[in-house]
JSON list of C-alpha atoms and ligand atoms in Angstrom, two decimals:
[
{"chain": "A", "resi": 1, "resn": "MET", "atom": "CA", "xyz": [-161.84, -168.96, -115.40]},
{"chain": "A", "resi": 2, "resn": "LYS", "atom": "CA", "xyz": [-164.53, -171.58, -114.74]},
{"chain": "A", "resi": 3, "resn": "THR", "atom": "CA", "xyz": [-166.22, -172.60, -117.93]},
{"chain": "A", "resi": 4, "resn": "LEU", "atom": "CA", "xyz": [-169.78, -173.78, -118.15]},
{"chain": "A", "resi": 5, "resn": "LEU", "atom": "CA", "xyz": [-171.15, -175.15, -121.40]},
{"chain": "A", "resi": 6, "resn": "VAL", "atom": "CA", "xyz": [-174.88, -175.36, -122.04]},
{"chain": "A", "resi": 7, "resn": "ALA", "atom": "CA", "xyz": [-175.53, -178.00, -124.69]},
{"chain": "A", "resi": 8, "resn": "ASN", "atom": "CA", "xyz": [-178.23, -180.17, -126.17]},
{"chain": "A", "resi": 9, "resn": "PRO", "atom": "CA", "xyz": [-178.46, -180.80, -129.92]},
{"chain": "A", "resi": 10, "resn": "LYS", "atom": "CA", "xyz": [-182.27, -180.75, -129.70]},
{"chain": "A", "resi": 11, "resn": "GLY", "atom": "CA", "xyz": [-183.49, -177.43, -131.04]},
{"chain": "A", "resi": 12, "resn": "GLY", "atom": "CA", "xyz": [-185.58, -175.37, -128.65]},
{"chain": "A", "resi": 13, "resn": "SER", "atom": "CA", "xyz": [-184.63, -177.42, -125.58]},
{"chain": "A", "resi": 14, "resn": "GLY", "atom": "CA", "xyz": [-183.90, -174.25, -123.60]},
{"chain": "A", "resi": 15, "resn": "LYS", "atom": "CA", "xyz": [-180.13, -173.76, -124.08]},
{"chain": "A", "resi": 16, "resn": "THR", "atom": "CA", "xyz": [-180.17, -170.01, -124.54]},
{"chain": "A", "resi": 17, "resn": "THR", "atom": "CA", "xyz": [-182.73, -169.46, -121.78]},
{"chain": "A", "resi": 18, "resn": "LEU", "atom": "CA", "xyz": [-180.58, -171.48, -119.39]},
{"chain": "A", "resi": 19, "resn": "ALA", "atom": "CA", "xyz": [-177.31, -169.86, -120.50]},
{"chain": "A", "resi": 20, "resn": "VAL", "atom": "CA", "xyz": [-178.45, -166.24, -120.18]},
{"chain": "A", "resi": 21, "resn": "ASN", "atom": "CA", "xyz": [-180.17, -166.87, -116.85]},
{"chain": "A", "resi": 22, "resn": "LEU", "atom": "CA", "xyz": [-177.03, -168.52, -115.52]},
{"chain": "A", "resi": 23, "resn": "ALA", "atom": "CA", "xyz": [-174.95, -165.57, -116.66]},
{"chain": "A", "resi": 24, "resn": "ALA", "atom": "CA", "xyz": [-177.37, -163.14, -114.98]},
{"chain": "A", "resi": 25, "resn": "MET", "atom": "CA", "xyz": [-177.46, -165.22, -111.80]},
{"chain": "A", "resi": 26, "resn": "LEU", "atom": "CA", "xyz": [-173.66, -165.45, -111.52]},
{"chain": "A", "resi": 27, "resn": "ALA", "atom": "CA", "xyz": [-173.31, -161.71, -112.26]},
{"chain": "A", "resi": 28, "resn": "GLN", "atom": "CA", "xyz": [-175.89, -160.90, -109.59]},
{"chain": "A", "resi": 29, "resn": "GLN", "atom": "CA", "xyz": [-173.74, -162.87, -107.11]},
{"chain": "A", "resi": 30, "resn": "GLY", "atom": "CA", "xyz": [-170.87, -160.48, -107.84]},
{"chain": "A", "resi": 31, "resn": "ASN", "atom": "CA", "xyz": [-168.87, -162.71, -110.17]},
{"chain": "A", "resi": 32, "resn": "ASN", "atom": "CA", "xyz": [-166.99, -161.58, -113.23]},
{"chain": "A", "resi": 33, "resn": "VAL", "atom": "CA", "xyz": [-169.04, -163.22, -116.00]},
{"chain": "A", "resi": 34, "resn": "ARG", "atom": "CA", "xyz": [-168.46, -163.62, -119.71]},
{"chain": "A", "resi": 35, "resn": "LEU", "atom": "CA", "xyz": [-170.89, -165.00, -122.23]},
{"chain": "A", "resi": 36, "resn": "LEU", "atom": "CA", "xyz": [-169.81, -166.76, -125.42]},
{"chain": "A", "resi": 37, "resn": "ASP", "atom": "CA", "xyz": [-172.41, -167.37, -128.10]},
{"chain": "A", "resi": 38, "resn": "LEU", "atom": "CA", "xyz": [-171.41, -170.17, -130.48]},
{"chain": "A", "resi": 39, "resn": "ASP", "atom": "CA", "xyz": [-174.78, -170.23, -132.21]},
{"chain": "A", "resi": 40, "resn": "ARG", "atom": "CA", "xyz": [-175.10, -168.57, -135.61]},
{"chain": "A", "resi": 41, "resn": "GLN", "atom": "CA", "xyz": [-178.58, -167.43, -134.58]},
{"chain": "A", "resi": 42, "resn": "GLN", "atom": "CA", "xyz": [-176.81, -165.20, -132.01]},
{"chain": "A", "resi": 43, "resn": "SER", "atom": "CA", "xyz": [-179.72, -165.25, -129.56]},
{"chain": "A", "resi": 44, "resn": "ALA", "atom": "CA", "xyz": [-177.53, -164.95, -126.47]},
{"chain": "A", "resi": 45, "resn": "GLN", "atom": "CA", "xyz": [-175.65, -162.12, -128.17]},
{"chain": "A", "resi": 46, "resn": "SER", "atom": "CA", "xyz": [-178.91, -160.32, -128.86]},
{"chain": "A", "resi": 47, "resn": "TRP", "atom": "CA", "xyz": [-179.92, -160.76, -125.19]},
{"chain": "A", "resi": 48, "resn": "LEU", "atom": "CA", "xyz": [-176.61, -159.21, -124.22]},
{"chain": "A", "resi": 49, "resn": "ALA", "atom": "CA", "xyz": [-177.21, -156.26, -126.55]},
{"chain": "A", "resi": 50, "resn": "ARG", "atom": "CA", "xyz": [-180.54, -155.63, -124.80]},
{"chain": "A", "resi": 51, "resn": "ARG", "atom": "CA", "xyz": [-179.03, -155.70, -121.32]},
{"chain": "A", "resi": 52, "resn": "ALA", "atom": "CA", "xyz": [-179.08, -152.33, -119.60]},
{"chain": "A", "resi": 53, "resn": "SER", "atom": "CA", "xyz": [-175.82, -150.96, -118.25]},
{"chain": "A", "resi": 54, "resn": "GLN", "atom": "CA", "xyz": [-177.31, -150.52, -114.74]},
{"chain": "A", "resi": 55, "resn": "LEU", "atom": "CA", "xyz": [-177.67, -154.30, -114.35]},
{"chain": "A", "resi": 56, "resn": "PRO", "atom": "CA", "xyz": [-174.83, -156.49, -113.00]},
{"chain": "A", "resi": 57, "resn": "VAL", "atom": "CA", "xyz": [-172.42, -156.72, -115.91]},
{"chain": "A", "resi": 58, "resn": "VAL", "atom": "CA", "xyz": [-172.22, -159.70, -118.23]},
{"chain": "A", "resi": 59, "resn": "TRP", "atom": "CA", "xyz": [-169.30, -159.22, -120.62]},
{"chain": "A", "resi": 60, "resn": "PRO", "atom": "CA", "xyz": [-169.18, -160.59, -124.13]},
{"chain": "A", "resi": 61, "resn": "TYR", "atom": "CA", "xyz": [-166.32, -163.05, -124.50]},
{"chain": "A", "resi": 62, "resn": "HIS", "atom": "CA", "xyz": [-163.44, -162.14, -126.78]},
{"chain": "A", "resi": 63, "resn": "ALA", "atom": "CA", "xyz": [-160.61, -164.56, -127.42]},
{"chain": "A", "resi": 64, "resn": "ASP", "atom": "CA", "xyz": [-158.10, -161.74, -126.87]},
{"chain": "A", "resi": 65, "resn": "THR", "atom": "CA", "xyz": [-159.40, -160.93, -123.36]},
{"chain": "A", "resi": 66, "resn": "PRO", "atom": "CA", "xyz": [-156.27, -160.24, -121.25]},
{"chain": "A", "resi": 67, "resn": "SER", "atom": "CA", "xyz": [-155.57, -163.12, -118.87]},
{"chain": "A", "resi": 68, "resn": "ALA", "atom": "CA", "xyz": [-155.56, -160.74, -115.87]},
{"chain": "A", "resi": 69, "resn": "THR", "atom": "CA", "xyz": [-159.30, -160.21, -116.31]},
{"chain": "A", "resi": 70, "resn": "ARG", "atom": "CA", "xyz": [-160.12, -163.83, -116.96]},
{"chain": "A", "resi": 71, "resn": "ALA", "atom": "CA", "xyz": [-160.99, -164.75, -113.38]},
{"chain": "A", "resi": 72, "resn": "GLY", "atom": "CA", "xyz": [-164.63, -165.66, -112.86]},
{"chain": "A", "resi": 73, "resn": "TRP", "atom": "CA", "xyz": [-167.02, -167.49, -115.14]},
{"chain": "A", "resi": 74, "resn": "LEU", "atom": "CA", "xyz": [-167.40, -168.15, -118.83]},
{"chain": "A", "resi": 75, "resn": "VAL", "atom": "CA", "xyz": [-170.87, -169.31, -119.87]},
{"chain": "A", "resi": 76, "resn": "ILE", "atom": "CA", "xyz": [-171.11, -170.83, -123.36]},
{"chain": "A", "resi": 77, "resn": "ASP", "atom": "CA", "xyz": [-174.36, -171.08, -125.30]},
{"chain": "A", "resi": 78, "resn": "SER", "atom": "CA", "xyz": [-174.13, -173.67, -128.06]},
{"chain": "A", "resi": 79, "resn": "PRO", "atom": "CA", "xyz": [-176.14, -174.28, -131.23]},
{"chain": "A", "resi": 80, "resn": "ALA", "atom": "CA", "xyz": [-178.68, -177.01, -131.96]},
{"chain": "A", "resi": 81, "resn": "GLY", "atom": "CA", "xyz": [-177.34, -180.04, -133.79]},
{"chain": "A", "resi": 82, "resn": "VAL", "atom": "CA", "xyz": [-173.89, -180.00, -132.24]},
{"chain": "A", "resi": 83, "resn": "HIS", "atom": "CA", "xyz": [-172.03, -183.32, -132.44]},
{"chain": "A", "resi": 84, "resn": "GLY", "atom": "CA", "xyz": [-168.76, -185.02, -133.33]},
{"chain": "A", "resi": 85, "resn": "LYS", "atom": "CA", "xyz": [-165.63, -182.88, -133.50]},
{"chain": "A", "resi": 86, "resn": "MET", "atom": "CA", "xyz": [-167.37, -179.69, -132.48]},
{"chain": "A", "resi": 87, "resn": "LEU", "atom": "CA", "xyz": [-168.76, -181.36, -129.36]},
{"chain": "A", "resi": 88, "resn": "ALA", "atom": "CA", "xyz": [-165.32, -182.73, -128.49]},
{"chain": "A", "resi": 89, "resn": "ARG", "atom": "CA", "xyz": [-163.77, -179.27, -128.98]},
{"chain": "A", "resi": 90, "resn": "MET", "atom": "CA", "xyz": [-166.37, -177.60, -126.78]},
{"chain": "A", "resi": 91, "resn": "LEU", "atom": "CA", "xyz": [-165.94, -180.22, -124.07]},
{"chain": "A", "resi": 92, "resn": "LYS", "atom": "CA", "xyz": [-162.23, -179.51, -123.96]},
{"chain": "A", "resi": 93, "resn": "LEU", "atom": "CA", "xyz": [-163.06, -175.99, -122.80]},
{"chain": "A", "resi": 94, "resn": "ALA", "atom": "CA", "xyz": [-165.62, -176.88, -120.15]},
{"chain": "A", "resi": 95, "resn": "ARG", "atom": "CA", "xyz": [-165.54, -177.82, -116.50]},
{"chain": "A", "resi": 96, "resn": "TYR", "atom": "CA", "xyz": [-169.33, -177.97, -116.24]},
{"chain": "A", "resi": 97, "resn": "VAL", "atom": "CA", "xyz": [-171.79, -179.15, -118.87]},
{"chain": "A", "resi": 98, "resn": "LEU", "atom": "CA", "xyz": [-175.45, -178.50, -118.32]},
{"chain": "A", "resi": 99, "resn": "VAL", "atom": "CA", "xyz": [-177.98, -180.26, -120.51]},
{"chain": "A", "resi": 100, "resn": "PRO", "atom": "CA", "xyz": [-181.37, -178.54, -120.60]},
{"chain": "A", "resi": 101, "resn": "MET", "atom": "CA", "xyz": [-184.04, -181.13, -121.14]},
{"chain": "A", "resi": 102, "resn": "GLY", "atom": "CA", "xyz": [-187.57, -180.53, -122.35]},
{"chain": "A", "resi": 103, "resn": "ASN", "atom": "CA", "xyz": [-190.59, -182.36, -121.03]},
{"chain": "A", "resi": 104, "resn": "SER", "atom": "CA", "xyz": [-191.74, -184.46, -123.99]},
{"chain": "A", "resi": 105, "resn": "LEU", "atom": "CA", "xyz": [-191.03, -188.04, -124.96]},
{"chain": "A", "resi": 106, "resn": "PHE", "atom": "CA", "xyz": [-189.26, -186.69, -128.05]},
{"chain": "A", "resi": 107, "resn": "ASP", "atom": "CA", "xyz": [-187.01, -184.49, -125.92]},
{"chain": "A", "resi": 108, "resn": "LEU", "atom": "CA", "xyz": [-186.03, -187.43, -123.74]},
{"chain": "A", "resi": 109, "resn": "GLU", "atom": "CA", "xyz": [-185.35, -189.65, -126.75]},
{"chain": "A", "resi": 110, "resn": "ALA", "atom": "CA", "xyz": [-183.23, -187.03, -128.48]},
{"chain": "A", "resi": 111, "resn": "SER", "atom": "CA", "xyz": [-181.38, -186.35, -125.25]},
{"chain": "A", "resi": 112, "resn": "ALA", "atom": "CA", "xyz": [-180.67, -190.06, -124.73]},
{"chain": "A", "resi": 113, "resn": "ALA", "atom": "CA", "xyz": [-178.62, -190.11, -127.92]},
{"chain": "A", "resi": 114, "resn": "PHE", "atom": "CA", "xyz": [-176.78, -186.96, -126.85]},
{"chain": "A", "resi": 115, "resn": "VAL", "atom": "CA", "xyz": [-176.06, -188.32, -123.39]},
{"chain": "A", "resi": 116, "resn": "ALA", "atom": "CA", "xyz": [-174.61, -191.47, -124.96]},
{"chain": "A", "resi": 117, "resn": "ALA", "atom": "CA", "xyz": [-172.38, -189.30, -127.20]},
{"chain": "A", "resi": 118, "resn": "LEU", "atom": "CA", "xyz": [-171.31, -187.21, -124.20]},
{"chain": "A", "resi": 119, "resn": "LYS", "atom": "CA", "xyz": [-170.42, -190.27, -122.16]},
{"chain": "A", "resi": 120, "resn": "ALA", "atom": "CA", "xyz": [-168.23, -191.56, -124.97]},
{"chain": "A", "resi": 121, "resn": "GLU", "atom": "CA", "xyz": [-166.13, -188.38, -124.84]},
{"chain": "A", "resi": 122, "resn": "LYS", "atom": "CA", "xyz": [-162.79, -188.64, -123.07]},
{"chain": "A", "resi": 123, "resn": "ALA", "atom": "CA", "xyz": [-163.33, -185.53, -120.96]},
{"chain": "A", "resi": 124, "resn": "VAL", "atom": "CA", "xyz": [-166.50, -187.06, -119.52]},
{"chain": "A", "resi": 125, "resn": "ARG", "atom": "CA", "xyz": [-165.08, -190.56, -119.10]},
{"chain": "A", "resi": 126, "resn": "LYS", "atom": "CA", "xyz": [-162.15, -189.14, -117.16]},
{"chain": "A", "resi": 127, "resn": "GLU", "atom": "CA", "xyz": [-164.57, -187.07, -115.03]},
{"chain": "A", "resi": 128, "resn": "ARG", "atom": "CA", "xyz": [-162.79, -183.86, -115.94]},
{"chain": "A", "resi": 129, "resn": "VAL", "atom": "CA", "xyz": [-166.23, -182.51, -116.75]},
{"chain": "A", "resi": 130, "resn": "ARG", "atom": "CA", "xyz": [-169.15, -182.30, -114.32]},
{"chain": "A", "resi": 131, "resn": "LEU", "atom": "CA", "xyz": [-172.36, -183.18, -116.08]},
{"chain": "A", "resi": 132, "resn": "GLY", "atom": "CA", "xyz": [-175.80, -182.10, -114.93]},
{"chain": "A", "resi": 133, "resn": "VAL", "atom": "CA", "xyz": [-179.32, -182.07, -116.35]},
{"chain": "A", "resi": 134, "resn": "VAL", "atom": "CA", "xyz": [-181.77, -179.21, -115.96]},
{"chain": "A", "resi": 135, "resn": "GLY", "atom": "CA", "xyz": [-185.46, -179.89, -116.58]},
{"chain": "A", "resi": 136, "resn": "MET", "atom": "CA", "xyz": [-186.82, -177.02, -118.66]},
{"chain": "A", "resi": 137, "resn": "ARG", "atom": "CA", "xyz": [-190.44, -175.91, -118.70]},
{"chain": "A", "resi": 138, "resn": "MET", "atom": "CA", "xyz": [-190.99, -178.51, -116.07]},
{"chain": "A", "resi": 139, "resn": "ALA", "atom": "CA", "xyz": [-192.26, -177.87, -112.57]},
{"chain": "A", "resi": 140, "resn": "PRO", "atom": "CA", "xyz": [-190.61, -179.99, -109.89]},
{"chain": "A", "resi": 141, "resn": "ARG", "atom": "CA", "xyz": [-192.67, -182.88, -108.53]},
{"chain": "A", "resi": 142, "resn": "THR", "atom": "CA", "xyz": [-194.92, -183.14, -111.60]},
{"chain": "A", "resi": 143, "resn": "TRP", "atom": "CA", "xyz": [-195.46, -186.25, -113.70]},
{"chain": "A", "resi": 144, "resn": "ALA", "atom": "CA", "xyz": [-193.22, -184.85, -116.44]},
{"chain": "A", "resi": 145, "resn": "ALA", "atom": "CA", "xyz": [-190.45, -184.16, -113.94]},
{"chain": "A", "resi": 146, "resn": "GLN", "atom": "CA", "xyz": [-190.75, -187.73, -112.65]},
{"chain": "A", "resi": 147, "resn": "GLN", "atom": "CA", "xyz": [-190.35, -189.13, -116.18]},
{"chain": "A", "resi": 148, "resn": "MET", "atom": "CA", "xyz": [-187.23, -187.05, -116.67]},
{"chain": "A", "resi": 149, "resn": "GLU", "atom": "CA", "xyz": [-185.83, -188.04, -113.29]},
{"chain": "A", "resi": 150, "resn": "GLY", "atom": "CA", "xyz": [-186.43, -191.72, -114.13]},
{"chain": "A", "resi": 151, "resn": "PHE", "atom": "CA", "xyz": [-184.59, -191.21, -117.40]},
{"chain": "A", "resi": 152, "resn": "CYS", "atom": "CA", "xyz": [-181.67, -189.56, -115.64]},
{"chain": "A", "resi": 153, "resn": "VAL", "atom": "CA", "xyz": [-181.41, -192.25, -112.97]},
{"chain": "A", "resi": 154, "resn": "GLN", "atom": "CA", "xyz": [-181.30, -194.82, -115.76]},
{"chain": "A", "resi": 155, "resn": "HIS", "atom": "CA", "xyz": [-178.42, -192.93, -117.41]},
{"chain": "A", "resi": 156, "resn": "GLY", "atom": "CA", "xyz": [-176.61, -192.10, -114.17]},
{"chain": "A", "resi": 157, "resn": "LEU", "atom": "CA", "xyz": [-177.07, -188.34, -114.57]},
{"chain": "A", "resi": 158, "resn": "PRO", "atom": "CA", "xyz": [-177.79, -185.88, -111.78]},
{"chain": "A", "resi": 159, "resn": "VAL", "atom": "CA", "xyz": [-180.84, -183.65, -112.20]},
{"chain": "A", "resi": 160, "resn": "VAL", "atom": "CA", "xyz": [-179.56, -180.38, -110.76]},
{"chain": "A", "resi": 161, "resn": "ALA", "atom": "CA", "xyz": [-182.79, -178.39, -111.15]},
{"chain": "A", "resi": 162, "resn": "SER", "atom": "CA", "xyz": [-186.25, -178.34, -112.68]},
{"chain": "A", "resi": 163, "resn": "LEU", "atom": "CA", "xyz": [-187.39, -174.97, -113.96]},
{"chain": "A", "resi": 164, "resn": "GLN", "atom": "CA", "xyz": [-191.07, -174.45, -114.52]},
{"chain": "A", "resi": 165, "resn": "ASP", "atom": "CA", "xyz": [-192.68, -172.92, -117.58]},
{"chain": "A", "resi": 166, "resn": "THR", "atom": "CA", "xyz": [-193.41, -169.28, -116.77]},
{"chain": "A", "resi": 167, "resn": "GLN", "atom": "CA", "xyz": [-193.70, -166.01, -118.62]},
{"chain": "A", "resi": 168, "resn": "ALA", "atom": "CA", "xyz": [-191.03, -164.62, -116.31]},
{"chain": "A", "resi": 169, "resn": "TYR", "atom": "CA", "xyz": [-188.35, -166.21, -118.52]},
{"chain": "A", "resi": 170, "resn": "VAL", "atom": "CA", "xyz": [-189.92, -164.85, -121.68]},
{"chain": "A", "resi": 171, "resn": "LYS", "atom": "CA", "xyz": [-190.40, -161.35, -120.26]},
{"chain": "A", "resi": 172, "resn": "ALA", "atom": "CA", "xyz": [-186.91, -161.22, -118.75]},
{"chain": "A", "resi": 173, "resn": "ALA", "atom": "CA", "xyz": [-185.31, -162.22, -122.09]},
{"chain": "A", "resi": 174, "resn": "PHE", "atom": "CA", "xyz": [-186.97, -159.31, -123.90]},
{"chain": "A", "resi": 175, "resn": "GLU", "atom": "CA", "xyz": [-185.39, -156.94, -121.40]},
{"chain": "A", "resi": 176, "resn": "GLY", "atom": "CA", "xyz": [-181.90, -158.46, -121.52]},
{"chain": "A", "resi": 177, "resn": "LYS", "atom": "CA", "xyz": [-182.50, -159.80, -118.02]},
{"chain": "A", "resi": 178, "resn": "GLY", "atom": "CA", "xyz": [-182.51, -163.10, -116.21]},
{"chain": "A", "resi": 179, "resn": "ILE", "atom": "CA", "xyz": [-185.33, -163.90, -113.78]},
{"chain": "A", "resi": 180, "resn": "VAL", "atom": "CA", "xyz": [-182.91, -162.86, -111.04]},
{"chain": "A", "resi": 181, "resn": "ASP", "atom": "CA", "xyz": [-183.03, -159.27, -112.36]},
{"chain": "A", "resi": 182, "resn": "LEU", "atom": "CA", "xyz": [-186.85, -159.15, -112.03]},
{"chain": "A", "resi": 183, "resn": "PRO", "atom": "CA", "xyz": [-188.52, -158.06, -108.78]},
{"chain": "A", "resi": 184, "resn": "VAL", "atom": "CA", "xyz": [-188.09, -160.68, -106.04]},
{"chain": "A", "resi": 185, "resn": "ARG", "atom": "CA", "xyz": [-191.78, -160.83, -105.14]},
{"chain": "A", "resi": 186, "resn": "GLN", "atom": "CA", "xyz": [-192.68, -161.70, -108.75]},
{"chain": "A", "resi": 187, "resn": "THR", "atom": "CA", "xyz": [-190.12, -164.49, -109.03]},
{"chain": "A", "resi": 188, "resn": "LEU", "atom": "CA", "xyz": [-190.11, -166.29, -105.68]},
{"chain": "A", "resi": 189, "resn": "ARG", "atom": "CA", "xyz": [-190.86, -169.72, -107.10]},
{"chain": "A", "resi": 190, "resn": "GLU", "atom": "CA", "xyz": [-188.40, -169.34, -109.99]},
{"chain": "A", "resi": 191, "resn": "ARG", "atom": "CA", "xyz": [-185.61, -168.31, -107.60]},
{"chain": "A", "resi": 192, "resn": "GLU", "atom": "CA", "xyz": [-186.34, -171.26, -105.35]},
{"chain": "A", "resi": 193, "resn": "GLN", "atom": "CA", "xyz": [-186.05, -173.62, -108.33]},
{"chain": "A", "resi": 194, "resn": "TRP", "atom": "CA", "xyz": [-182.61, -172.20, -109.17]},
{"chain": "A", "resi": 195, "resn": "GLN", "atom": "CA", "xyz": [-181.26, -172.84, -105.70]},
{"chain": "A", "resi": 196, "resn": "THR", "atom": "CA", "xyz": [-180.28, -176.50, -106.24]},
{"chain": "A", "resi": 197, "resn": "LEU", "atom": "CA", "xyz": [-178.45, -175.57, -109.45]},
{"chain": "A", "resi": 198, "resn": "MET", "atom": "CA", "xyz": [-176.48, -172.76, -107.81]},
{"chain": "A", "resi": 199, "resn": "ASP", "atom": "CA", "xyz": [-175.68, -175.09, -104.86]},
{"chain": "A", "resi": 200, "resn": "TRP", "atom": "CA", "xyz": [-174.44, -177.73, -107.31]},
{"chain": "A", "resi": 201, "resn": "LEU", "atom": "CA", "xyz": [-172.10, -175.19, -108.91]},
{"chain": "A", "resi": 202, "resn": "SER", "atom": "CA", "xyz": [-170.74, -173.91, -105.61]},
{"chain": "A", "resi": 203, "resn": "SER", "atom": "CA", "xyz": [-170.30, -177.45, -104.18]},
{"chain": "A", "resi": 204, "resn": "ASP", "atom": "CA", "xyz": [-167.32, -177.81, -106.53]},
{"chain": "A", "resi": 205, "resn": "GLU", "atom": "CA", "xyz": [-165.40, -174.76, -105.29]},
{"chain": "B", "resi": 1, "resn": "LIG", "atom": "N1", "xyz": [-188.83, -172.16, -118.22]},
{"chain": "B", "resi": 1, "resn": "LIG", "atom": "C1", "xyz": [-189.36, -171.60, -119.32]},
{"chain": "B", "resi": 1, "resn": "LIG", "atom": "N2", "xyz": [-190.55, -170.95, -119.23]},
{"chain": "B", "resi": 1, "resn": "LIG", "atom": "C2", "xyz": [-191.12, -170.42, -120.34]},
{"chain": "B", "resi": 1, "resn": "LIG", "atom": "N3", "xyz": [-190.58, -170.45, -121.55]},
{"chain": "B", "resi": 1, "resn": "LIG", "atom": "C3", "xyz": [-189.40, -171.08, -121.70]},
{"chain": "B", "resi": 1, "resn": "LIG", "atom": "C4", "xyz": [-188.73, -171.68, -120.60]},
{"chain": "B", "resi": 1, "resn": "LIG", "atom": "N4", "xyz": [-187.58, -172.22, -121.05]},
{"chain": "B", "resi": 1, "resn": "LIG", "atom": "C5", "xyz": [-187.54, -171.97, -122.37]},
{"chain": "B", "resi": 1, "resn": "LIG", "atom": "N5", "xyz": [-188.62, -171.27, -122.77]},
{"chain": "B", "resi": 1, "resn": "LIG", "atom": "C6", "xyz": [-188.97, -170.84, -124.14]},
{"chain": "B", "resi": 1, "resn": "LIG", "atom": "O1", "xyz": [-188.76, -171.93, -125.02]},
{"chain": "B", "resi": 1, "resn": "LIG", "atom": "C7", "xyz": [-188.29, -171.47, -126.27]},
{"chain": "B", "resi": 1, "resn": "LIG", "atom": "C8", "xyz": [-186.99, -172.19, -126.62]},
{"chain": "B", "resi": 1, "resn": "LIG", "atom": "O2", "xyz": [-186.00, -171.83, -125.67]},
{"chain": "B", "resi": 1, "resn": "LIG", "atom": "P1", "xyz": [-184.52, -171.45, -126.10]},
{"chain": "B", "resi": 1, "resn": "LIG", "atom": "O3", "xyz": [-184.49, -170.48, -127.22]},
{"chain": "B", "resi": 1, "resn": "LIG", "atom": "O4", "xyz": [-183.81, -171.11, -124.86]},
{"chain": "B", "resi": 1, "resn": "LIG", "atom": "O5", "xyz": [-184.04, -172.88, -126.65]},
{"chain": "B", "resi": 1, "resn": "LIG", "atom": "P2", "xyz": [-182.68, -173.22, -127.42]},
{"chain": "B", "resi": 1, "resn": "LIG", "atom": "O6", "xyz": [-182.33, -174.62, -127.04]},
{"chain": "B", "resi": 1, "resn": "LIG", "atom": "O7", "xyz": [-181.67, -172.17, -127.18]},
{"chain": "B", "resi": 1, "resn": "LIG", "atom": "O8", "xyz": [-183.16, -173.17, -128.93]},
{"chain": "B", "resi": 1, "resn": "LIG", "atom": "P3", "xyz": [-182.17, -173.29, -130.22]},
{"chain": "B", "resi": 1, "resn": "LIG", "atom": "O9", "xyz": [-181.87, -174.76, -130.34]},
{"chain": "B", "resi": 1, "resn": "LIG", "atom": "O10", "xyz": [-183.03, -172.79, -131.34]},
{"chain": "B", "resi": 1, "resn": "LIG", "atom": "O11", "xyz": [-180.97, -172.47, -129.94]},
{"chain": "B", "resi": 1, "resn": "LIG", "atom": "C9", "xyz": [-188.12, -169.95, -126.13]},
{"chain": "B", "resi": 1, "resn": "LIG", "atom": "O12", "xyz": [-189.26, -169.35, -126.68]},
{"chain": "B", "resi": 1, "resn": "LIG", "atom": "C10", "xyz": [-188.07, -169.73, -124.63]},
{"chain": "B", "resi": 1, "resn": "LIG", "atom": "O13", "xyz": [-188.57, -168.47, -124.27]},
{"chain": "B", "resi": 2, "resn": "LIG", "atom": "MG1", "xyz": [-180.48, -171.06, -128.54]}
]
């Protein structure tokens, strides 16, 4: 099972949006996908409860899942404020860590501290974990995206995608969907912006 952790201690940075869209995207590609919600708010869990049975299946994760059915992906949504031992424990599980990053100065500053904490972790130092940043509510090639890219270059982090601010994400969430489950003609730009992220994931296979 390939495990992907979505983490950023900054509240509202886009963790759940990124996690559920990743799960939907991987399921749409025909993968066996499980979603683990470590947040007490249970937002990802509530998304899952809204998901219609006709859509590509995203399974809830249970620790007692038989190993025979564990092939595929595990996507983990994490809570705001995560640090210290809990961060270390979560990193032990993960092969990929995606950090959603908002577009404000305050988001970048808060993320800088998190990135420093991540880099101090053994799993990251030993490169057992692949780290990537995803710009959230940020159209590619805008001023905000450039600021974030500058920040990431400075910290030696790859920006694997920039996802613009659109109602498609909000609407999809209400329906237990990812943007990939919405009609193609309504989500052309969003899909295009996901391409680099999906390529980054598959480049490791
Ligand atoms: N690309 C986007 N376009 C439009 N809205 C977005 C986008 N990304 C995130 N949002 C919105 O931003 C808000 C915060 O996102 P989300 O709940 O995913 O953040 P979070 O990091 O999981 O928050 P928390 O720390 O509370 O768990 C939500 O209302 C979500 O719909
Ligand atoms: Mg959340």
